[in-house]
Coordinates of C-alpha atoms and ligand atoms in Angstrom, one line a residue:
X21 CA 30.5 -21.2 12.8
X22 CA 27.5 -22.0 10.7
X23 CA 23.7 -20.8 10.7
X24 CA 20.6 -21.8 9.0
X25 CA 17.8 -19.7 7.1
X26 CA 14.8 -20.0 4.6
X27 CA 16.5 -17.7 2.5
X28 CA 20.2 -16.9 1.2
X29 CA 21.0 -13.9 -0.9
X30 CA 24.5 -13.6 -2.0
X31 CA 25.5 -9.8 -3.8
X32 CA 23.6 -6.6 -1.7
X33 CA 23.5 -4.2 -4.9
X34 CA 20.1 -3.5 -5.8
X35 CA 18.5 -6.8 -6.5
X36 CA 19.6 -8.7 -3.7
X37 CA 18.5 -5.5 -1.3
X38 CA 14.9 -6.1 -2.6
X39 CA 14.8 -9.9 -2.5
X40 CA 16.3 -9.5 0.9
X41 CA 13.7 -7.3 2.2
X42 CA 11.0 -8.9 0.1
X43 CA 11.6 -12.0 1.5
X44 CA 12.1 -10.9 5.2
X45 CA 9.0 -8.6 5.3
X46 CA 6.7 -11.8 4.0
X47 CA 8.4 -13.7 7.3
X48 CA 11.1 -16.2 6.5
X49 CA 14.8 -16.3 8.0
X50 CA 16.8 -14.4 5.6
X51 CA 20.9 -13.7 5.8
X52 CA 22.0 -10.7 2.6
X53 CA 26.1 -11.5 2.2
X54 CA 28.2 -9.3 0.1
X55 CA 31.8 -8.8 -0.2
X56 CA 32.1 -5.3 0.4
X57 CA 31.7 -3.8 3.3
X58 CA 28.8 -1.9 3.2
X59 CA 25.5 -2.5 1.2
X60 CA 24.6 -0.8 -2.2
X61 CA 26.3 -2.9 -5.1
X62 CA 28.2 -1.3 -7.7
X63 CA 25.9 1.3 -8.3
X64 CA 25.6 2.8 -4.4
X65 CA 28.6 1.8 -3.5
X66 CA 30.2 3.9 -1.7
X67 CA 27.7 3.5 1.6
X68 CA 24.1 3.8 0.5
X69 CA 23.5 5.3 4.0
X70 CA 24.7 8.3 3.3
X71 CA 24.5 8.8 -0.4
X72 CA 20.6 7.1 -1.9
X73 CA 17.7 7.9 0.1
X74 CA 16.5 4.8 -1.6
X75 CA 19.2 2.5 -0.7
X76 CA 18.8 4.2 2.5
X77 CA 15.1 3.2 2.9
X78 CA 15.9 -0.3 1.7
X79 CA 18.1 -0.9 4.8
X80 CA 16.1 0.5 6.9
X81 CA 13.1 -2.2 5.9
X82 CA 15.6 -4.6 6.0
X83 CA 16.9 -3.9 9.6
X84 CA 12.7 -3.5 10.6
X85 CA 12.5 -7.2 9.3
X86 CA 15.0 -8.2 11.4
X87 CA 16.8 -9.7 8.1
X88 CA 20.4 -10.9 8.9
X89 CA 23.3 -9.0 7.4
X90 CA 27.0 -9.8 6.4
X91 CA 28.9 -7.4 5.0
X92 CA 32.5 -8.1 4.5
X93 CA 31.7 -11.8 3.9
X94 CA 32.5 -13.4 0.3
X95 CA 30.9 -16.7 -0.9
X96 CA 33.9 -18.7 -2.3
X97 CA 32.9 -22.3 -1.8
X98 CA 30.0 -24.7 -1.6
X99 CA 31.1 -27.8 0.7
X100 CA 27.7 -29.4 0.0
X101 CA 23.9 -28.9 -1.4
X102 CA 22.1 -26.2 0.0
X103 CA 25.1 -25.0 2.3
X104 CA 27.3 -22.5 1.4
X105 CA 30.8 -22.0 2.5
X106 CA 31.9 -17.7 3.8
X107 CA 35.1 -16.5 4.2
X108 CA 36.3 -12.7 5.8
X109 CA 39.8 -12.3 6.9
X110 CA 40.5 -16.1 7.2
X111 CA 37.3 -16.7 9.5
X112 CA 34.6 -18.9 7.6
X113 CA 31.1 -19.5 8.2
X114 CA 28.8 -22.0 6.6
X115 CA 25.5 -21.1 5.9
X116 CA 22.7 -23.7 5.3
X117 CA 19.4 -22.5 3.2
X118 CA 16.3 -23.7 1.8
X119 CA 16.5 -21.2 -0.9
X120 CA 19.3 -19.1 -2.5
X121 CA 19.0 -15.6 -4.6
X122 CA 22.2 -15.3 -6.4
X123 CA 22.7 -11.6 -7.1
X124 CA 26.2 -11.2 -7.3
X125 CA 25.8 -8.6 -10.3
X126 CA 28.7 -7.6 -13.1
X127 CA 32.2 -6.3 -13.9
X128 CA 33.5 -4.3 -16.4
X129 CA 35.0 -6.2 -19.7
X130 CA 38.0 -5.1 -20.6
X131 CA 40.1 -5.7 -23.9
X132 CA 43.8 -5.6 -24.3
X133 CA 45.4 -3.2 -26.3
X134 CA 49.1 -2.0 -26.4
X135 CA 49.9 0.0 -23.3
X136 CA 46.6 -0.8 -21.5
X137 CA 48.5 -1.7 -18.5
X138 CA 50.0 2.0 -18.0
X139 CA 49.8 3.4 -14.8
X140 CA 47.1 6.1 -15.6
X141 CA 45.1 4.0 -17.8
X142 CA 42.1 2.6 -15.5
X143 CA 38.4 0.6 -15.6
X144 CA 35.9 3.6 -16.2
X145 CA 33.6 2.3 -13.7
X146 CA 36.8 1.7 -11.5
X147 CA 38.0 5.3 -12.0
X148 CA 34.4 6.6 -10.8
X149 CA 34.2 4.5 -8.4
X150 CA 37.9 5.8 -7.0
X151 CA 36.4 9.0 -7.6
X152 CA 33.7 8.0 -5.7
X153 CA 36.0 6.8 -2.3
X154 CA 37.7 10.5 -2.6
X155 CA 40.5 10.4 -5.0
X156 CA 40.9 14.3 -6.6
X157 CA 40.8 13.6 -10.4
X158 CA 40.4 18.0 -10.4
X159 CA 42.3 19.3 -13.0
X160 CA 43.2 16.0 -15.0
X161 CA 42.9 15.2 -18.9
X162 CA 40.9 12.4 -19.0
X163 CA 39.7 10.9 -22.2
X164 CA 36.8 8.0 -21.5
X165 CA 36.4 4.9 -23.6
X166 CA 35.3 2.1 -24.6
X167 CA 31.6 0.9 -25.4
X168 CA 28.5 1.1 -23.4
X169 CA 25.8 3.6 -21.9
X170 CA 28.3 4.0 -18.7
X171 CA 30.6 5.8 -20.2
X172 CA 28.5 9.3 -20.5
X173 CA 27.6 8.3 -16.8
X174 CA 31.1 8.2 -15.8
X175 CA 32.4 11.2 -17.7
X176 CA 29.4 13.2 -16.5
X177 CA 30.6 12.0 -12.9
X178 CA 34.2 12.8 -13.3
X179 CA 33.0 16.3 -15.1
X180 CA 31.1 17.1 -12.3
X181 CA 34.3 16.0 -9.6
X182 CA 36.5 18.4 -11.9
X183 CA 38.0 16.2 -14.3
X184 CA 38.4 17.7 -17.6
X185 CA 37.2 15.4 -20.1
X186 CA 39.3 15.5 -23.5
X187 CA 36.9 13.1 -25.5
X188 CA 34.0 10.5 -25.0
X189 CA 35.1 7.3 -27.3
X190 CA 32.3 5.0 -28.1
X191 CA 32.9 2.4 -30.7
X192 CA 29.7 1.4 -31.8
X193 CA 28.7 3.3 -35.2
X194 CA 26.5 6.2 -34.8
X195 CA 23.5 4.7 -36.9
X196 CA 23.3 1.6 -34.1
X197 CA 23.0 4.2 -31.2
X198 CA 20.2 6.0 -33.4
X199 CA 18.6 3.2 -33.4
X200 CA 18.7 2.3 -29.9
X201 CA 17.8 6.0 -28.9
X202 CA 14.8 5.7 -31.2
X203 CA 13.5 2.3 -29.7
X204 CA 13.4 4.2 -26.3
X205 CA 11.0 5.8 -27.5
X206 CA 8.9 2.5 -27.2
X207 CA 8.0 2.2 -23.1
X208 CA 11.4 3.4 -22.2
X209 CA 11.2 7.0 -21.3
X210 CA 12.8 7.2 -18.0
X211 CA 16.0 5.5 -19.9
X212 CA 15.9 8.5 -22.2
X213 CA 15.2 11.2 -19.7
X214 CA 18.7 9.6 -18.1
X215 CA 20.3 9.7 -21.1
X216 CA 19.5 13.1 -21.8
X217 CA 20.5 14.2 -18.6
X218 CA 24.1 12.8 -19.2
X219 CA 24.1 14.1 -22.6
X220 CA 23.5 17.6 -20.9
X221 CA 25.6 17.2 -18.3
X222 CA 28.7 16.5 -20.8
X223 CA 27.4 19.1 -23.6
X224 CA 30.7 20.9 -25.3
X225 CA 33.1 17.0 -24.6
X226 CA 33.8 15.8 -28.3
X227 CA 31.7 12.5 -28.3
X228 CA 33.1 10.4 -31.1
X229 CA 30.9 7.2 -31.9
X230 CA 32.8 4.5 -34.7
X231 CA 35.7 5.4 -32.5
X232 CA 38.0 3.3 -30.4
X233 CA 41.7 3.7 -28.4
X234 CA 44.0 1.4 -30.7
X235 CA 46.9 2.4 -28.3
X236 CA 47.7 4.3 -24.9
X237 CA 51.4 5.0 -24.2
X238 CA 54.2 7.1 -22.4
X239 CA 57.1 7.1 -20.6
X240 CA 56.5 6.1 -16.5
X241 CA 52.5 6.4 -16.9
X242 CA 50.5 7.1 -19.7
X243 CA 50.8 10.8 -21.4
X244 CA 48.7 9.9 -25.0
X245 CA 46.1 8.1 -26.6
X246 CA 46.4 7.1 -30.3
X247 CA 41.8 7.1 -31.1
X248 CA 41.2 5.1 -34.7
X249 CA 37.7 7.2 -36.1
X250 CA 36.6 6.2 -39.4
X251 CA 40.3 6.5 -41.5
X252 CA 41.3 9.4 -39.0
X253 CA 43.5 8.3 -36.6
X254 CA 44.0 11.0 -33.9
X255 CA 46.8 11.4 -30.7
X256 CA 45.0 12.8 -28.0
X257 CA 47.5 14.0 -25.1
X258 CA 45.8 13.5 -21.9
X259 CA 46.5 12.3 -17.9
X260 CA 44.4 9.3 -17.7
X261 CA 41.8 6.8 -19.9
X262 CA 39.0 5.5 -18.3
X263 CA 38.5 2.7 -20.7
X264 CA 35.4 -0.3 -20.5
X265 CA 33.5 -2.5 -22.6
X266 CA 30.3 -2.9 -21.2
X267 CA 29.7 -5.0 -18.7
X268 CA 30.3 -9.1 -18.0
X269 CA 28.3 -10.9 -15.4
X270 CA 29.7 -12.5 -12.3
X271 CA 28.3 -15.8 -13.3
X272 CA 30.9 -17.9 -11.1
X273 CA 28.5 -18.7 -8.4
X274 CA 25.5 -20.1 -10.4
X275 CA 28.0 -22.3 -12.4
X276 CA 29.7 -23.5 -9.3
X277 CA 25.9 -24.8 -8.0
X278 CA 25.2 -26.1 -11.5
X279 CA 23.1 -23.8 -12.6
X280 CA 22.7 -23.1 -16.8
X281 CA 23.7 -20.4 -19.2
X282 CA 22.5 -19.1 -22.1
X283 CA 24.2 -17.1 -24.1
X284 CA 26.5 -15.7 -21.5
X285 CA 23.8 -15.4 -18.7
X286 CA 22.0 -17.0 -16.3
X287 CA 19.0 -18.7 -17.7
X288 CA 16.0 -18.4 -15.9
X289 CA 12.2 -19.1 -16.0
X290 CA 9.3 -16.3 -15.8
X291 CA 10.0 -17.0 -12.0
X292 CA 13.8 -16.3 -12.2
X293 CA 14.6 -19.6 -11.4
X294 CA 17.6 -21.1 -12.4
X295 CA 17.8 -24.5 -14.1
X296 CA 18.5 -25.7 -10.4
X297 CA 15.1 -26.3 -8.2
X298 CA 15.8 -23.6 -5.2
X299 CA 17.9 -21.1 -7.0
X300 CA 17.2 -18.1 -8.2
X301 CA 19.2 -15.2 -9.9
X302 CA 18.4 -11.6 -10.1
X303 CA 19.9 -8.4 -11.4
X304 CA 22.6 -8.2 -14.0
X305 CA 23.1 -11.8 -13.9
X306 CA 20.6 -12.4 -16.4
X307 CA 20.9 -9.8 -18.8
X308 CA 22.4 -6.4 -18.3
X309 CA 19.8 -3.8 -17.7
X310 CA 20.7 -1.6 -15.2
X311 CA 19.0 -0.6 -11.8
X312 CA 15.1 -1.3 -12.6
X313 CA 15.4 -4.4 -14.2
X314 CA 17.4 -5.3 -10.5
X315 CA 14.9 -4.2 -8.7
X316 CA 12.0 -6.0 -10.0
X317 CA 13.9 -9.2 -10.5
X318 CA 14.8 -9.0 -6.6
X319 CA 11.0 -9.2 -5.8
X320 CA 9.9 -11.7 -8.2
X321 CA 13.0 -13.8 -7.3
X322 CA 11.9 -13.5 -3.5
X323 CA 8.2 -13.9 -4.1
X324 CA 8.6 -16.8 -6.0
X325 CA 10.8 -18.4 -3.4
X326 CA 8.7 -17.5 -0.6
X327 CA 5.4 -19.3 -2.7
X328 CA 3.8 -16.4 -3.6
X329 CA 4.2 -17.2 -7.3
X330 CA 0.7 -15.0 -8.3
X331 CA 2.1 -11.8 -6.5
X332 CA 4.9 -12.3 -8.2
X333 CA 3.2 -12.7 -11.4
X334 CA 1.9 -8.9 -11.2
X335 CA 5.5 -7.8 -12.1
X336 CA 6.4 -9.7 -14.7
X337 CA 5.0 -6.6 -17.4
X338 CA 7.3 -4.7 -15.7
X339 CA 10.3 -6.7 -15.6
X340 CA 9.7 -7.8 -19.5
X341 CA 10.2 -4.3 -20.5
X342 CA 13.3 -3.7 -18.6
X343 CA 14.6 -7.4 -20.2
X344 CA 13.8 -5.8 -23.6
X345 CA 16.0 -2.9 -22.6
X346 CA 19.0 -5.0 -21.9
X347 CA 19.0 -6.9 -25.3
X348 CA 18.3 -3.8 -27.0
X349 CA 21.7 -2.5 -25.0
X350 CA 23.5 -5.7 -26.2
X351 CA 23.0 -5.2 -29.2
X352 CA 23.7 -1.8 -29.6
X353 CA 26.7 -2.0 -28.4
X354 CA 27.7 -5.4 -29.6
X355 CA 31.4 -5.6 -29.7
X356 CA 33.3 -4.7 -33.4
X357 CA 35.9 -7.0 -35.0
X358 CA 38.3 -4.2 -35.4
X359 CA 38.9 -4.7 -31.9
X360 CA 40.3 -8.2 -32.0
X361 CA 42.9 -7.1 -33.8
X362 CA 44.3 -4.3 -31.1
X363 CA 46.7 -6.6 -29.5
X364 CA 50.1 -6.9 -30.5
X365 CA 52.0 -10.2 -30.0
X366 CA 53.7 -9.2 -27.0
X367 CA 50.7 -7.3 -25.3
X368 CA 49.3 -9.0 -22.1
X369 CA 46.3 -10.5 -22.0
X370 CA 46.4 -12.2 -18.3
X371 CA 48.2 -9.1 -16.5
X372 CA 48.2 -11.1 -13.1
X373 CA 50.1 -13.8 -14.4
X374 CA 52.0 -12.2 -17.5
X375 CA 51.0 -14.2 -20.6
X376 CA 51.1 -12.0 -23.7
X377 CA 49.1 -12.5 -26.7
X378 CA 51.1 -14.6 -28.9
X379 CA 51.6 -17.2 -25.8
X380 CA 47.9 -17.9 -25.7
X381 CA 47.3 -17.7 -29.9
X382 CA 49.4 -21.0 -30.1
X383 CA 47.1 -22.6 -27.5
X384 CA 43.6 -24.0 -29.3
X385 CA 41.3 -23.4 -25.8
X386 CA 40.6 -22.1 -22.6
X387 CA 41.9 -24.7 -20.8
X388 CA 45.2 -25.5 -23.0
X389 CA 46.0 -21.8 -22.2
X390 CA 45.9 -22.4 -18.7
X391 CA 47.8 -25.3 -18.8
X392 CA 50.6 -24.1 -21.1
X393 CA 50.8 -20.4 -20.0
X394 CA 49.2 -19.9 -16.4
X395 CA 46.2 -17.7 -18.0
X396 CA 43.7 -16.7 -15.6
X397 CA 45.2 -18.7 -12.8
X398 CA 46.2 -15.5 -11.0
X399 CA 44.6 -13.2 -7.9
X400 CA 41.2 -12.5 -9.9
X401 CA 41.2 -15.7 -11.0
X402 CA 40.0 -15.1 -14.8
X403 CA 37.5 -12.3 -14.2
X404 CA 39.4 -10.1 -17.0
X405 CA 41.3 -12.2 -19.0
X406 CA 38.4 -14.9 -19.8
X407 CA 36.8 -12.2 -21.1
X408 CA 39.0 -10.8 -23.0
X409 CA 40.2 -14.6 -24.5
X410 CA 36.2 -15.5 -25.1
X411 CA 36.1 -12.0 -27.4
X412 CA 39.5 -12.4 -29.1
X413 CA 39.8 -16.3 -29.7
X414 CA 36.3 -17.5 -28.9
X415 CA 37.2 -20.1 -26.1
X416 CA 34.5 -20.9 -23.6
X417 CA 35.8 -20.5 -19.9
X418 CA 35.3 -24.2 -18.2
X419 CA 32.8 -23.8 -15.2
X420 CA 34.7 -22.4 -12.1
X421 CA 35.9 -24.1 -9.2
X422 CA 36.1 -23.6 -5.8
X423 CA 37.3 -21.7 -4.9
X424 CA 35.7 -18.8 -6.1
X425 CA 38.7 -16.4 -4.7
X426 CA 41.9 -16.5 -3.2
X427 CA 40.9 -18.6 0.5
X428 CA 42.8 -20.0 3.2
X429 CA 43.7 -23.4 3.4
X430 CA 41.9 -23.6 6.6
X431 CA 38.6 -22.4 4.6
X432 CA 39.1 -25.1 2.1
X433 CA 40.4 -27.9 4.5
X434 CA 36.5 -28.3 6.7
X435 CA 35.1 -29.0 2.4
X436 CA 33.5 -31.8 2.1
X437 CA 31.7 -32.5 -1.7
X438 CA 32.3 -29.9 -4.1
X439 CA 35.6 -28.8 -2.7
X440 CA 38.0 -31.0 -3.7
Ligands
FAD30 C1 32.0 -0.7 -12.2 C2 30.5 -0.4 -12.5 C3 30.0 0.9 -12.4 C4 28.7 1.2 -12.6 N1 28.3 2.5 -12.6 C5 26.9 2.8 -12.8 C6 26.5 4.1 -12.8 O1 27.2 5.0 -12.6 N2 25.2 4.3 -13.1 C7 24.3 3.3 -13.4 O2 23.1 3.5 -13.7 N3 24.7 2.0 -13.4 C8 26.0 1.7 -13.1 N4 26.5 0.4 -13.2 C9 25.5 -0.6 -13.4 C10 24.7 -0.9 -12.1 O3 25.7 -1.1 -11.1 C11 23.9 -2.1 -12.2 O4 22.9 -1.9 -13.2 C12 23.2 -2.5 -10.9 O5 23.9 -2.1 -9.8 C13 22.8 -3.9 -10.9 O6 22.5 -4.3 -9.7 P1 22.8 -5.8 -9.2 O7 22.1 -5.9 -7.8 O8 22.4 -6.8 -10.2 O9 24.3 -6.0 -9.0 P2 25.4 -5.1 -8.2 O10 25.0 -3.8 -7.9 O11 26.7 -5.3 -9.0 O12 25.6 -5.9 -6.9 C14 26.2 -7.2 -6.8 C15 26.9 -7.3 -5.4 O13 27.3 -8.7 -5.3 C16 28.6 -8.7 -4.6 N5 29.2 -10.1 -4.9 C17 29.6 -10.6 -6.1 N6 30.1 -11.8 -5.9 C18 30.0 -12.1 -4.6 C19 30.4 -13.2 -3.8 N7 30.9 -14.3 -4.3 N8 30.2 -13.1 -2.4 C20 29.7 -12.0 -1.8 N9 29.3 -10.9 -2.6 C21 29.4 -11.0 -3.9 C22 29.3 -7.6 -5.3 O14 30.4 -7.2 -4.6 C23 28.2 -6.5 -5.4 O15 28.2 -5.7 -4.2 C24 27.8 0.1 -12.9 C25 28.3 -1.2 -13.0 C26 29.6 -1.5 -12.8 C27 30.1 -2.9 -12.9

């Protein structure tokens, strides 16, 4: 099966929603893919139909447009320029485009420490999100972790689905997180109305900053967390951790069309377009910055690809100020050395494939760890571990291949330039 549009947006979280409809509502052919199977990203996830008004209203200007939609359907391969390869279930579709959006947004970053791989120690967006689909957290310790402003959003969530939250662990130093809730102050109200509002809604949970879990353990699942704070160090009996360092953008499909980075991102002009003439990238692939900066990146991205460069230009104020936002975020809660040194020699780093630390601290790069060891050659294909190996031994991950997840040999076999 294959198809042909003016327009391609891959990821349907909030950017790609609003380049899709953008785009569709000025006239051209669009088709919005995304892997799950509903639209809404990470942030509406569970079925934006029912739960955002917003997201709601998005679909409903996308449906009006008559904008194509694949839900379900994961990018994995791209057989030659300007055609991408789909795959759901074995079934593969090819779609050819004039233009691409790549909005394919973030994950969490996790970093291994001993016991991290307990059964009751979890992703904190990926225990809200369970939350989310209907798992009953009511009644449960849980102590949250890590670094980032998503942890008070996910400890007010779980609060709120009757969790009871036994500490919020943030390891950047309280003078940094003064500093960034001071610069707020500067054009970013809304962010600090939101973070008051999470501040409220997890008044009376001990919320420890220079903080971090240095080990999580217990017999069949996890029963206690060992929390370094300044020279304290502090066991904390509890049920679960919800443990994440920020976020790490999905940057596999812009590298697999070529497209540059810069320090860890997707580079892009005042346009969002990516090194490569054609592509574009919105959303938390160039910077993380939450929901608004999304948004408005969709819309230039679209704009832009549909010629209307001076609309376009109109939101570029906008958009600046949310891209200030997300390096004042990374640098807030940039990542402290203390943490490289969590890992004992036999903790895992690659938990799909089993290599522990002192496997991959004899290997001098990325790619003589995969070689030697198997590192990130497993189901998620690096999406943790590389991570992980970039923060604890500095190796750059090579660019990705295709493909992009675990396919069918069928899928791969119809390739014809980039899949080898
Ligand atoms: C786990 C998690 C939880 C979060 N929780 C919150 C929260 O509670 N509050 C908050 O304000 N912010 C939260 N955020 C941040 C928020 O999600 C983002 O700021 C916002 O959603 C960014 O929008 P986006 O469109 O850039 O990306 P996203 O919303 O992440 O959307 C990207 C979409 O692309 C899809 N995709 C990726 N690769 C492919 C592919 N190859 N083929 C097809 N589809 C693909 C993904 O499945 C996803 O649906 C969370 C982020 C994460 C990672």
């Amino acid at each position: 099966m294959s198809m042909r549009v003016d327009l391609l947006v891959v990821g349907a979280g909030p950017a790609g929603l609003l380049a899709a409809a953008t785009a569709a509502e000025a006239g051209r052919s669009v088709c919005l893919v995304d892997d799950n199977p509903s639209a809404g990203g990470q942030i509406w996830r569970s079925g934006i139909a029912e739960q955002n008004p917003e997201g709601l209203r998005l679909l409903r200007r996308l449906e009006a447009a008559r904008a194509g939609m694949r839900f379900g359907w994961r990018a994995v391969a791209a057989p030659s320029s300007r055609v991408l390869r789909l795959e759901q279930s074995g079934q593969f579709a090819d779609v050819e485009y004039s233009a691409i959006i790549l909005a394919t947004g973030a994950r969490e970053r996790f970093l291994p420490f001993p016991g991290w791989t307990l059964p009751g120690v979890y992703g904190a967006g990926g225990l809200q999100a369970f939350v989310k689909s209907g798992f009953d957290i009511r009644g449960k310790r849980v102590v949250v972790a890590g670094t980032g402003p998503l942890l008070l959003a996910v400890a007010a969530h779980l609060r709120e689905a009757g969790a009871r939250i036994v500490s919020v662990v943030e390891q950047a130093p309280l003078a940094r997180l003064a500093r960034f809730s001071l610069g707020l102050l500067r054009g970013q109200i809304g962010k600090l109305i939101e973070g008051a509002g999470y501040a409220l809604h997890t008044a009376g949970i001990p919320y420890r900053t220079g903080a971090w879990v240095t080990s999580a353990s217990g017999g069949e699942r996890l029963e206690n967390v060992t929390i370094r704070s300044g020279s304290r160090i502090l066991e904390v009996p509890c049920d679960m951790l919800a443990i994440g360092y920020h976020l790490a953008p999905n940057t596999e499909l812009p590298q697999l069309l070529d497209c540059d980075l810069h320090a860890g991102y997707v580079r892009v002009d005042e346009l969002q377009q990516t090194s490569v003439s054609g592509i574009y990238c919105a959303g938390e692939l160039t910077g993380i910055g939450g929901v608004d900066k999304a948004k408005v990146e969709g819309r230039i991205a679209a704009l832009a690809a549909c010629g209307q460069a001076d609309r376009a230009k109109s939101l570029f104020r906008d958009r600046d100020r949310h891209r200030r936002f997300a390096r004042h975020l990374d640098a807030a809660f940039a990542l402290r050395d203390e943490l490289r040194g969590l890992a004992m020699g036999s903790t895992l780093v690659c938990r799909c494939e089993d290599v522990p630390y002192d496997a991959l601290a004899e290997c001098g790069s990325w790619r003589e760890a995969k070689l030697h060891t198997r590192c990130g050659m497993g189901p998620c294909q690096g999406r943790i571990c590389a991570p992980a190996a970039e923060f604890l031994f500095g190796w750059k991950p090579p660019a990705p291949r295709p493909p992009l997840f675990p396919a069918r040999v069928e899928t791969l076999a119809h390739s014809t330039d980039r899949t080898a």
